[in-house]
PDB file of C-alpha atoms and ligand atoms in Angstrom:
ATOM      1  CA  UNK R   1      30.700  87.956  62.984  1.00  0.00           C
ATOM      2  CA  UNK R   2      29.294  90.146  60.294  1.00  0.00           C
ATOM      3  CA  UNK R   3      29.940  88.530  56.599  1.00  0.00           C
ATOM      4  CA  UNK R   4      28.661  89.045  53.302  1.00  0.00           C
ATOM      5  CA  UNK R   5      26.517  86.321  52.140  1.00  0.00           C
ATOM      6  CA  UNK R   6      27.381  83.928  49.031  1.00  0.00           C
ATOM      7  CA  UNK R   7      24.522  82.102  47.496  1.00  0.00           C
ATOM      8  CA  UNK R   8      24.949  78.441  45.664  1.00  0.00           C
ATOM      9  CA  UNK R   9      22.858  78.451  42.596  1.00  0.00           C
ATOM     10  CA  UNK R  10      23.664  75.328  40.636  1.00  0.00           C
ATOM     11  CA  UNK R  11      27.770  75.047  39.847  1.00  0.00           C
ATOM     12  CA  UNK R  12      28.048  78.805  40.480  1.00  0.00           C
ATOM     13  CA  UNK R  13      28.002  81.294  43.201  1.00  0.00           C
ATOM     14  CA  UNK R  14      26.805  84.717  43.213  1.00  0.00           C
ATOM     15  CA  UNK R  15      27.662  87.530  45.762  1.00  0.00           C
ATOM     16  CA  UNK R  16      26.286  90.870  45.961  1.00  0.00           C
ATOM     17  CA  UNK R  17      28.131  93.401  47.673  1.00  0.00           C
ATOM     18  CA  UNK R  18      25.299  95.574  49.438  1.00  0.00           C
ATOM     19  CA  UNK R  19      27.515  97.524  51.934  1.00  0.00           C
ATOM     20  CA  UNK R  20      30.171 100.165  52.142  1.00  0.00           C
ATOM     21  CA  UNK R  21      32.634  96.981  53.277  1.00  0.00           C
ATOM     22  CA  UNK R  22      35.416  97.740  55.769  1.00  0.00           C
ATOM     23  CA  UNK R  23      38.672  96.382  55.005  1.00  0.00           C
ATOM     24  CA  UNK R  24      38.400  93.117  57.058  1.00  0.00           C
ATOM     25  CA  UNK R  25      35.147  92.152  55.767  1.00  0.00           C
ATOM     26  CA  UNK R  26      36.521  92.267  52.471  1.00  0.00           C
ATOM     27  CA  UNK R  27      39.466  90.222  53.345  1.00  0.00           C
ATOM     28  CA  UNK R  28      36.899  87.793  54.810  1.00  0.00           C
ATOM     29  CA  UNK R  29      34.875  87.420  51.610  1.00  0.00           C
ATOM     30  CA  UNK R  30      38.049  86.693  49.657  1.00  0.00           C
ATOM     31  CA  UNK R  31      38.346  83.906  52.344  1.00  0.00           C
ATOM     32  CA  UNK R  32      35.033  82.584  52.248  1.00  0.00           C
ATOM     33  CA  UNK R  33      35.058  82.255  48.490  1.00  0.00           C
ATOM     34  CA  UNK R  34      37.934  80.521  48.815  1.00  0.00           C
ATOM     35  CA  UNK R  35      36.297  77.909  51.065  1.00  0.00           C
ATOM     36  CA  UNK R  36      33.341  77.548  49.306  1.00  0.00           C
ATOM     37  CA  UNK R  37      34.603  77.152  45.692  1.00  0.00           C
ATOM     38  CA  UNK R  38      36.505  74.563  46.880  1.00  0.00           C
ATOM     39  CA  UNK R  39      33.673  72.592  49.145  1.00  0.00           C
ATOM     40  CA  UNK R  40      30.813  72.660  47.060  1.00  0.00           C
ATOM     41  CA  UNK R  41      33.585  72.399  43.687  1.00  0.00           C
ATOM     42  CA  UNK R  42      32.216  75.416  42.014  1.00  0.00           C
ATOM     43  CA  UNK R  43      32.861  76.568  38.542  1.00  0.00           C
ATOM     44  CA  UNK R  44      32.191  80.250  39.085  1.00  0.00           C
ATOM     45  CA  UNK R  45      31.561  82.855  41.070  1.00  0.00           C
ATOM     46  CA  UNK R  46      29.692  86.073  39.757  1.00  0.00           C
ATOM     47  CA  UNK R  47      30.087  89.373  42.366  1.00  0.00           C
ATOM     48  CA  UNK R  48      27.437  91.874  41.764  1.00  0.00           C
ATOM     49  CA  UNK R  49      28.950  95.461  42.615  1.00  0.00           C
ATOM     50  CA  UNK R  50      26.275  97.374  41.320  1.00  0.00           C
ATOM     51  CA  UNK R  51      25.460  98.934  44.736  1.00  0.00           C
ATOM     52  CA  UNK R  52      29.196  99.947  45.299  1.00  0.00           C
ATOM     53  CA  UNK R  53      30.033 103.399  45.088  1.00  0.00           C
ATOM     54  CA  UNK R  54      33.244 103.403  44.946  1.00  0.00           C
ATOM     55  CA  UNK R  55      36.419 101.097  44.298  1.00  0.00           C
ATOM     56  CA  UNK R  56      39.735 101.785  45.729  1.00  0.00           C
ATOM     57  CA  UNK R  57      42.780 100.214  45.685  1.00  0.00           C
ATOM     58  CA  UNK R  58      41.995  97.617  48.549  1.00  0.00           C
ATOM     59  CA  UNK R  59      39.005  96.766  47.011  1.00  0.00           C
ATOM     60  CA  UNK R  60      40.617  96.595  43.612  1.00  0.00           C
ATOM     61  CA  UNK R  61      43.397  94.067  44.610  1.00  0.00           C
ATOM     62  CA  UNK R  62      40.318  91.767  46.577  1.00  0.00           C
ATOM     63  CA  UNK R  63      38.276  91.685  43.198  1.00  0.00           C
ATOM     64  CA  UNK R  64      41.858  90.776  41.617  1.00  0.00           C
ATOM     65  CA  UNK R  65      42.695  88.614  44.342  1.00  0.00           C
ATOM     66  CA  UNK R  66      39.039  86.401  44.278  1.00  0.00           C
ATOM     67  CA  UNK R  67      39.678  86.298  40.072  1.00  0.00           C
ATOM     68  CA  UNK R  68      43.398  84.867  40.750  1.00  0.00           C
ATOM     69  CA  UNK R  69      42.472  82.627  43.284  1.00  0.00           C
ATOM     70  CA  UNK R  70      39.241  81.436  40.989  1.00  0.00           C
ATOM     71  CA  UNK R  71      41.431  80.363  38.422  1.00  0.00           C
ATOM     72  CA  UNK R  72      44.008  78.430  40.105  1.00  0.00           C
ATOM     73  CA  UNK R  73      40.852  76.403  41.242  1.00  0.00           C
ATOM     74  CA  UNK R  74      39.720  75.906  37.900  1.00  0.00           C
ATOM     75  CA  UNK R  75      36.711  78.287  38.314  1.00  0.00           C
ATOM     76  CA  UNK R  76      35.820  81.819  36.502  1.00  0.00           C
ATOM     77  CA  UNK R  77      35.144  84.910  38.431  1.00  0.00           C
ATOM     78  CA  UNK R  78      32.938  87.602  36.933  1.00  0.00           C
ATOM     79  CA  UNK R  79      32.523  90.923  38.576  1.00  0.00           C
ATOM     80  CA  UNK R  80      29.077  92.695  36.918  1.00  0.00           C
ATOM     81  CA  UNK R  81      27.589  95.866  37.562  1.00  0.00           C
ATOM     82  CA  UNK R  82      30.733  98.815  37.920  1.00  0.00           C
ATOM     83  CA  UNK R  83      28.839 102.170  38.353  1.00  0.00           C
ATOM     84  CA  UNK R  84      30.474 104.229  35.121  1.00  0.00           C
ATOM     85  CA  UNK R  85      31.257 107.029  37.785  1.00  0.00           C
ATOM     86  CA  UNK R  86      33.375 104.358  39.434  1.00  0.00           C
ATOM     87  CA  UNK R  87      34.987 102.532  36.545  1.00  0.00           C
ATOM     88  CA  UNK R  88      36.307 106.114  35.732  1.00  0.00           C
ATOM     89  CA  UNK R  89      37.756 106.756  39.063  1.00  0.00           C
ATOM     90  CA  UNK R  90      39.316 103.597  39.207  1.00  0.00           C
ATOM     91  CA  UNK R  91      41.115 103.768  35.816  1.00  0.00           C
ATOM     92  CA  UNK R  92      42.723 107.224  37.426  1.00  0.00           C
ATOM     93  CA  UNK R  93      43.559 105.705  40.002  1.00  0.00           C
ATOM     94  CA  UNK R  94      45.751 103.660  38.578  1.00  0.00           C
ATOM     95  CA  UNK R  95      44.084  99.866  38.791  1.00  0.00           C
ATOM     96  CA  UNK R  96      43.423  98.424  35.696  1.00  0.00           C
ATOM     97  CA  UNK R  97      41.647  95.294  37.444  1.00  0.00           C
ATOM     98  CA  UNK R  98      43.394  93.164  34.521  1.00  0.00           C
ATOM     99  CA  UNK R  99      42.862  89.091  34.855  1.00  0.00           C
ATOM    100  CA  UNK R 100      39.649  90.319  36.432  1.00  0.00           C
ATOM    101  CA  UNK R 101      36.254  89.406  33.424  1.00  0.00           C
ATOM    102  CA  UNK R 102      33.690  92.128  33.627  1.00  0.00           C
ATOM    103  CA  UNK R 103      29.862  92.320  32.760  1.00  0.00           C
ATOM    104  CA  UNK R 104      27.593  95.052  32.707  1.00  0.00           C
ATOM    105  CA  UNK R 105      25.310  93.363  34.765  1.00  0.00           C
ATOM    106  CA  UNK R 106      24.070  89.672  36.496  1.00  0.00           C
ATOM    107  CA  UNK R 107      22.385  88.648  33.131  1.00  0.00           C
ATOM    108  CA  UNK R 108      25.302  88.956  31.065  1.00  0.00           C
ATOM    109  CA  UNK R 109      27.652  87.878  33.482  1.00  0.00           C
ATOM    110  CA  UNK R 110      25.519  84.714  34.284  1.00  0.00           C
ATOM    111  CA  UNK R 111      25.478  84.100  29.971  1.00  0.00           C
ATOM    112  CA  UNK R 112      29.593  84.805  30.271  1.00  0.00           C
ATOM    113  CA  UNK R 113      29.967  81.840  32.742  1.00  0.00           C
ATOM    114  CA  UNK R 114      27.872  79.919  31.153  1.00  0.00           C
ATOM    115  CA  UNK R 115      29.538  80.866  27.624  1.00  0.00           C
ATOM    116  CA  UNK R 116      33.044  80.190  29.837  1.00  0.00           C
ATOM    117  CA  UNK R 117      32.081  76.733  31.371  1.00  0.00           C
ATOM    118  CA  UNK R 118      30.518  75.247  27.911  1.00  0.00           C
ATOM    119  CA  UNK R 119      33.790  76.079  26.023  1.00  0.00           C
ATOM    120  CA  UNK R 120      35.772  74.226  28.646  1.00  0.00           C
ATOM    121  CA  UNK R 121      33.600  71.150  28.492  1.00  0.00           C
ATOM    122  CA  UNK R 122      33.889  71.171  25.122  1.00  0.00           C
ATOM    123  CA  UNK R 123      37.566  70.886  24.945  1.00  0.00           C
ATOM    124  CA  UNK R 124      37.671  68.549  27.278  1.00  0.00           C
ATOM    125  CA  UNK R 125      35.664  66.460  25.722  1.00  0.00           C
ATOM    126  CA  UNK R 126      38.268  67.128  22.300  1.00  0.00           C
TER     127      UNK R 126
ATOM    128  CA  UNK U   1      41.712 130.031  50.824  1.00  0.00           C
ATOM    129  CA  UNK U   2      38.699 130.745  53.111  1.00  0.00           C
ATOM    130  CA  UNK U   3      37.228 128.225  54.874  1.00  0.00           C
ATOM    131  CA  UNK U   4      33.654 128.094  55.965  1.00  0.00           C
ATOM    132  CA  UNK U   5      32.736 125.227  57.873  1.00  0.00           C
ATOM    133  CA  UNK U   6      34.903 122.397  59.293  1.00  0.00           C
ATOM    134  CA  UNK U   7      34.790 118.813  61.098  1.00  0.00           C
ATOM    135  CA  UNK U   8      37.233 116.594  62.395  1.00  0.00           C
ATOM    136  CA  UNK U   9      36.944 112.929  62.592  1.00  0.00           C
ATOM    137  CA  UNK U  10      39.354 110.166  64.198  1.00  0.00           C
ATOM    138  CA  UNK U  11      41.004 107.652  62.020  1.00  0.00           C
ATOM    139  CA  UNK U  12      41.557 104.507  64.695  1.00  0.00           C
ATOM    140  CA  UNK U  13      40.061 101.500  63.147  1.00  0.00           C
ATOM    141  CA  UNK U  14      38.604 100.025  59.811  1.00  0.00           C
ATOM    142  CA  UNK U  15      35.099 101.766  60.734  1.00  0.00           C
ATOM    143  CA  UNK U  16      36.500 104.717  61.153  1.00  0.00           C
ATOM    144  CA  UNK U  17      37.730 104.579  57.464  1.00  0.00           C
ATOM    145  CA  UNK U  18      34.142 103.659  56.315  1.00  0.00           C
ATOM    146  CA  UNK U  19      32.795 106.581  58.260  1.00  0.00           C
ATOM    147  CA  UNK U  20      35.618 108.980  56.758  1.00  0.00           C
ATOM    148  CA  UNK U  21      34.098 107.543  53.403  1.00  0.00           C
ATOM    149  CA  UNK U  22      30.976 108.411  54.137  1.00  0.00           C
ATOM    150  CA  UNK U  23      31.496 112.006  55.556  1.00  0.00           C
ATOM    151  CA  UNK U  24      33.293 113.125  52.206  1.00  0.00           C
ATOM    152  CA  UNK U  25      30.054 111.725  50.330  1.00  0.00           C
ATOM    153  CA  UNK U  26      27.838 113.550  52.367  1.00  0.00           C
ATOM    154  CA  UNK U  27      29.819 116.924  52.347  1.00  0.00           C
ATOM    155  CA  UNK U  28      30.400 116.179  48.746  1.00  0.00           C
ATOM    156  CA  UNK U  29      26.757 116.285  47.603  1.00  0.00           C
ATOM    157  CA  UNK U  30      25.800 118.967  49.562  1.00  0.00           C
ATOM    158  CA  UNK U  31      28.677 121.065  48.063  1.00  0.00           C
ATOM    159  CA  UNK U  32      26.568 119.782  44.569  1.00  0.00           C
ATOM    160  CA  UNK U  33      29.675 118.342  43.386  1.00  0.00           C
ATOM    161  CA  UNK U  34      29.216 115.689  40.152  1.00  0.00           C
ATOM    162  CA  UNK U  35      28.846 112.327  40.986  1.00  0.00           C
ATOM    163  CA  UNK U  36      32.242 111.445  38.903  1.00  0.00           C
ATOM    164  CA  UNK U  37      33.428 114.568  41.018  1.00  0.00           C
ATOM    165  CA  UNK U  38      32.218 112.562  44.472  1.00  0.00           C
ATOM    166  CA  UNK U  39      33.155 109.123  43.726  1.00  0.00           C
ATOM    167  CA  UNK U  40      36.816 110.467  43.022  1.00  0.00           C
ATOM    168  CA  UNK U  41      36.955 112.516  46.031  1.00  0.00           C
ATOM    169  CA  UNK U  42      35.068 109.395  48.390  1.00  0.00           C
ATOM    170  CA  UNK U  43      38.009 107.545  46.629  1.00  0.00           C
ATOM    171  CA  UNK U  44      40.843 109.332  47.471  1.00  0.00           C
ATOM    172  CA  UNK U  45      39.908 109.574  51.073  1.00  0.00           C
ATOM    173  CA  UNK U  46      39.381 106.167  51.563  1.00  0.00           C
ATOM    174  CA  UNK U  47      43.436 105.524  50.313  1.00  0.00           C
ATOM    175  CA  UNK U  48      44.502 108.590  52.670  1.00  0.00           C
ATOM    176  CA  UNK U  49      42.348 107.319  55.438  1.00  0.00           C
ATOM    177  CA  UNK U  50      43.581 103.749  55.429  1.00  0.00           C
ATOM    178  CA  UNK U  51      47.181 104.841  54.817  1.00  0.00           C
ATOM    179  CA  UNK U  52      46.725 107.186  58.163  1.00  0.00           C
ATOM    180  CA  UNK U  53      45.638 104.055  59.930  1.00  0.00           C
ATOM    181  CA  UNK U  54      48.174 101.306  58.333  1.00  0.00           C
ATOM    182  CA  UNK U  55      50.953 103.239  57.734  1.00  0.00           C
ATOM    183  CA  UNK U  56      50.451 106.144  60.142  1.00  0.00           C
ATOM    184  CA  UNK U  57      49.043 104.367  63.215  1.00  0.00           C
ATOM    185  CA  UNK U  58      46.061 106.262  63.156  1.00  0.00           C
ATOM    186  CA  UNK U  59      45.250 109.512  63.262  1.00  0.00           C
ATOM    187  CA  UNK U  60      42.043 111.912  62.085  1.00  0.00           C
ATOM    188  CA  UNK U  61      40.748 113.565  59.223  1.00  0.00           C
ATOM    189  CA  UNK U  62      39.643 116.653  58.578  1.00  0.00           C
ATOM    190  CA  UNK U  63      37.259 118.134  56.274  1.00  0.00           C
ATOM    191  CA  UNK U  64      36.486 121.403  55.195  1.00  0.00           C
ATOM    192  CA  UNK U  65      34.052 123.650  52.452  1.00  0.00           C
ATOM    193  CA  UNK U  66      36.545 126.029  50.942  1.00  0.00           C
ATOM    194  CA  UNK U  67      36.251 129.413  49.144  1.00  0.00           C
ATOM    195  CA  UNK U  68      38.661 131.599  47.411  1.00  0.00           C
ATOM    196  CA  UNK U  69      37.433 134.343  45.104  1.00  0.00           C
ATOM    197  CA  UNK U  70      36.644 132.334  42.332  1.00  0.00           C
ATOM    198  CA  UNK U  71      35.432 128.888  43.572  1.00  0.00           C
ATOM    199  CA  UNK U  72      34.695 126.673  46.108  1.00  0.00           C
ATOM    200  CA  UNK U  73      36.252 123.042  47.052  1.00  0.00           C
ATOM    201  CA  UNK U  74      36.223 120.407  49.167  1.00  0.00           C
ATOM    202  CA  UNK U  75      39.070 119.999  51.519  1.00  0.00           C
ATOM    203  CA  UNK U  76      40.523 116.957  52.855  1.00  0.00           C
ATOM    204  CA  UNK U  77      43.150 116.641  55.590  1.00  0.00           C
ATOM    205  CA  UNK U  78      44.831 113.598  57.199  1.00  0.00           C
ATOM    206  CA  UNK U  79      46.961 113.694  59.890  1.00  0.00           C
ATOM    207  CA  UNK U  80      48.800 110.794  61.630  1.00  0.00           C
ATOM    208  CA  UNK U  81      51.738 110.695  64.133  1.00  0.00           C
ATOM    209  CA  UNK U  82      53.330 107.406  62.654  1.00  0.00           C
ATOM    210  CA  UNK U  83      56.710 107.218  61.523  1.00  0.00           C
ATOM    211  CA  UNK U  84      56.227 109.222  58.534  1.00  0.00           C
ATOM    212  CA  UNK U  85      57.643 109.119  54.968  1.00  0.00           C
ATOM    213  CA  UNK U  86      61.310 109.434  54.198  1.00  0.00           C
ATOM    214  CA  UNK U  87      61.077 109.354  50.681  1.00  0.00           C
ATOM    215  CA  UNK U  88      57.996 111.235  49.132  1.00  0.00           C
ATOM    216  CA  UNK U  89      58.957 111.392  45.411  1.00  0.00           C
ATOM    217  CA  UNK U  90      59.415 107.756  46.060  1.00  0.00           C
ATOM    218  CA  UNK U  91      55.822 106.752  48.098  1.00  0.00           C
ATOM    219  CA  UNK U  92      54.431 108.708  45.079  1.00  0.00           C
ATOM    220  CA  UNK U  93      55.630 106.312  42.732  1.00  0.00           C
ATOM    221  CA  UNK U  94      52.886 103.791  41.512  1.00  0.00           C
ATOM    222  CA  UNK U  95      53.603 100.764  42.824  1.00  0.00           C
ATOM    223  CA  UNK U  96      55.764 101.518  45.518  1.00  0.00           C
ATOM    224  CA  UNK U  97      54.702  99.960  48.612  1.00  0.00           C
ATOM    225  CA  UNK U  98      56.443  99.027  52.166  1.00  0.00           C
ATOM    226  CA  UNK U  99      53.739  96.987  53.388  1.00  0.00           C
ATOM    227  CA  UNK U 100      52.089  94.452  50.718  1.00  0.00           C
ATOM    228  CA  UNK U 101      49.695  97.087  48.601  1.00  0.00           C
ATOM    229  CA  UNK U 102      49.077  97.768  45.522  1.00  0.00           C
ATOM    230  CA  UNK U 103      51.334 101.443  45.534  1.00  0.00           C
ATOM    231  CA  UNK U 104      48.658 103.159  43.922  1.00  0.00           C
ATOM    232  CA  UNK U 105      46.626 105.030  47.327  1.00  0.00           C
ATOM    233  CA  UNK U 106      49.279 107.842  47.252  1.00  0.00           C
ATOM    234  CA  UNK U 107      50.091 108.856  43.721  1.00  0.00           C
ATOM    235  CA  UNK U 108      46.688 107.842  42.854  1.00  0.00           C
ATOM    236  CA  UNK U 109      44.370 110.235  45.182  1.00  0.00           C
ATOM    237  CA  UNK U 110      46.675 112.575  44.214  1.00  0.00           C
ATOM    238  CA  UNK U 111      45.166 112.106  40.374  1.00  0.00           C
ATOM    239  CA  UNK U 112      42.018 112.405  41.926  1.00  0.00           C
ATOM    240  CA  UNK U 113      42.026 115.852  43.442  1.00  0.00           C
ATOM    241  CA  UNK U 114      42.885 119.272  42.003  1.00  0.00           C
ATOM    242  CA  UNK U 115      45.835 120.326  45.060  1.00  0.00           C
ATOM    243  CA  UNK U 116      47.789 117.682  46.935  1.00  0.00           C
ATOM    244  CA  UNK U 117      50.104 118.550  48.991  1.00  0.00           C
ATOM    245  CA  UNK U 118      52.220 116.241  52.095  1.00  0.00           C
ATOM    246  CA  UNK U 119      54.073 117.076  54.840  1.00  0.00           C
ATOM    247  CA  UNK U 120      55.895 114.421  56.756  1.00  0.00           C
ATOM    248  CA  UNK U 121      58.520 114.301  59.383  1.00  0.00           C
ATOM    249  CA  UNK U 122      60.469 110.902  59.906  1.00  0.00           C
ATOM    250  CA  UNK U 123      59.412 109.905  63.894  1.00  0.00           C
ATOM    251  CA  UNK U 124      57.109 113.051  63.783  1.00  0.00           C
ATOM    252  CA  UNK U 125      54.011 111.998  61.514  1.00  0.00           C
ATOM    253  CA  UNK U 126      52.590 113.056  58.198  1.00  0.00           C
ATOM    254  CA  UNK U 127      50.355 115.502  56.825  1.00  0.00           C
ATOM    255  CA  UNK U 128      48.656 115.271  53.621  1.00  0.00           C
ATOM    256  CA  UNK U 129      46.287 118.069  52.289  1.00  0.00           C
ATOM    257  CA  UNK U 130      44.247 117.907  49.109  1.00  0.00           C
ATOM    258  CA  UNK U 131      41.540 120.122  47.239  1.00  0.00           C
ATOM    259  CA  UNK U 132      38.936 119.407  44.799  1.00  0.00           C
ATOM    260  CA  UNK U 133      37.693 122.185  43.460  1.00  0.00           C
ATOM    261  CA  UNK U 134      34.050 123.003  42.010  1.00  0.00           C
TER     262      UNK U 134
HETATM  263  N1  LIG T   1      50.521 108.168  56.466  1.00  0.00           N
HETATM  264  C1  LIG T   1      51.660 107.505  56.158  1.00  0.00           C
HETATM  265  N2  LIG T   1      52.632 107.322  57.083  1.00  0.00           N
HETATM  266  C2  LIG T   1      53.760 106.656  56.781  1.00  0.00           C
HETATM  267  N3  LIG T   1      54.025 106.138  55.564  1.00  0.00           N
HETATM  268  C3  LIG T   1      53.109 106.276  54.594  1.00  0.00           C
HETATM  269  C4  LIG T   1      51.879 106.961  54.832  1.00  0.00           C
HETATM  270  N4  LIG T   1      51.166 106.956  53.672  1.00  0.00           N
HETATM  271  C5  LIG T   1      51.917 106.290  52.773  1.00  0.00           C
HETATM  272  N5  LIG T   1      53.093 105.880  53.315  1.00  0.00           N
HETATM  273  C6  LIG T   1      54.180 105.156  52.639  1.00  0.00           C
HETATM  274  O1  LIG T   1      54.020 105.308  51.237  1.00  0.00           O
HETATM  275  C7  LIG T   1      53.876 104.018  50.611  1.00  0.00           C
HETATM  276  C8  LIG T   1      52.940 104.126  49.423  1.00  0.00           C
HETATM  277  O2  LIG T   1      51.618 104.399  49.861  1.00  0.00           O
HETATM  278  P1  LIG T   1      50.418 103.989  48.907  1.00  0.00           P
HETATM  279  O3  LIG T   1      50.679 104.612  47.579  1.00  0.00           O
HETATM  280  O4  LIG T   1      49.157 104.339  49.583  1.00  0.00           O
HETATM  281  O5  LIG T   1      50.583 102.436  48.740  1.00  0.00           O
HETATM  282  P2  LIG T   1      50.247 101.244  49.774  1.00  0.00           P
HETATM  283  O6  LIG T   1      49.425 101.823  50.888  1.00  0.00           O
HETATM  284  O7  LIG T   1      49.490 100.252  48.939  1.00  0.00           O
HETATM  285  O8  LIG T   1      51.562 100.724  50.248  1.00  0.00           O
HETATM  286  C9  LIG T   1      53.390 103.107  51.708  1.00  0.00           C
HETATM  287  O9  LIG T   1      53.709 101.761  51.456  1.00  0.00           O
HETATM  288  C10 LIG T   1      54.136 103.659  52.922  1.00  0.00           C
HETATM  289  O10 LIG T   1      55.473 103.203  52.950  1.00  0.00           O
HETATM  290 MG1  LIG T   2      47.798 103.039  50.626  1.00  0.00          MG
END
């Protein structure tokens, strides 16, 4: 079955959305990271959507959906790389992606998690 | 409205939607419309697309290069013979939703385009229409 790849660098996970993704393979990916935050105990998960040209709705609520679902297994989820032409369109449309951290791009967003991850160590550590 | 070219495509799975994406795109840039002007038409036909399959059971699209005397536009049309909408001020509503969505694929395309227009007949189907003109 076709699936989008997630690759395990360190604590964190990066995906990179390279194709125009029907709506199950979306769903799937939402599952996978799922799986794999859990398994390997991740503490993040960065999703590169540079390539995407679009983001509707469906789309919208999986990006909100993999943030949610981050959380609630004490990770972060960073989405890096929304084409301006496509933030735009999506803010008409209606989705504000909140509850969803942003980055313009994999650098950044890889400093964020790191950024995100230190602060929690530090309070644990009081 | 004058229209000057025309192609239909089926709506039946979750390809078909990417295809229906990918057909606005192409008709889009050759049509020289801006890429914000693109990426909000590619949007709104992906909602209409996947609401003609989820909602509508399926159905096809068809698109269109349109002229009246003082522009041209890109025109979208979804048909589906599902059970149709009841209440249309209501679907329009952000965040209304029968089936577990967001609510936004209705009265958001129709931000997206210039016309938008929707037929529907409870048993009989729906029809939506929308324009984006250049
Ligand atoms: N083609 C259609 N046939 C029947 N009902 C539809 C159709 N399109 C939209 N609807 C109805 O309008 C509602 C709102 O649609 P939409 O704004 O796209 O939100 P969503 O698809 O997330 O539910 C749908 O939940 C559905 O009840
Ligand atoms: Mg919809």
């Amino acid at each position: 079955m076709e699936r989008i790849p997630i690759l395990r660098m360190g604590q964190f996970l990066l995906v990179t959305i390279q194709v125009d993704m029907h709506d199950r393979l979306a769903m799937q990916l939402q599952d996978d990271l799922t799986q794999r935050i859990s398994e390997w105990n991740s503490k993040g998960v960065l999703i590169d959507i540079s390539t995407l040209e679009i983001v509707d709705s469906f789309i919208g609520r999986m990006l909100a959906n993999i943030a949610a679902m981050a959380r609630v297994l004490d990770a972060e989820a960073v989405v890096v790389g929304m084409q301006p032409a496509v933030a735009i369109t999506l803010v008409e449309l209606g989705m504000s992606l909140e509850g969803v951290r942003t980055a313009l791009n994999v650098e950044s967003g890889m400093e964020l998690l790191y950024e995100l991850r230190g602060d929690f160590h530090e309070e644990i550590g009081g | 409205m004058r229209s000057t070219k025309r192609e239909t495509l089926p709506i039946a799975t979750s390809a078909d939607v990417v295809l229906a994406r990918q057909k606005v795109r192409q008709w889009a840039i050759e049509m020289k419309f801006t890429l914000v002007d693109q990426t909000k038409l590619v949007t709104a036909a992906s909602e209409l697309a996947r609401n003609a399959l989820d909602h509508g059971k399926g159905g096809h699209m068809v698109v269109e290069a349109v002229e009246n005397t003082a522009r041209t536009g890109l025109k979208l049309t979804f048909e589906d013979r599902g059970p149709g909408i009841t209440d249309i001020e209501a679907a329009l509503r952000d965040g209304f939703t029968t089936g577990g969505g967001m609510g936004l694929g209705l009265g958001g395309s129709k931000r997206l385009v210039n016309d938008f227009h929707i037929e529907s007949q409870p048993g009989k189907g729906t029809r939506i229409t929308v324009v984006r003109w250049k």
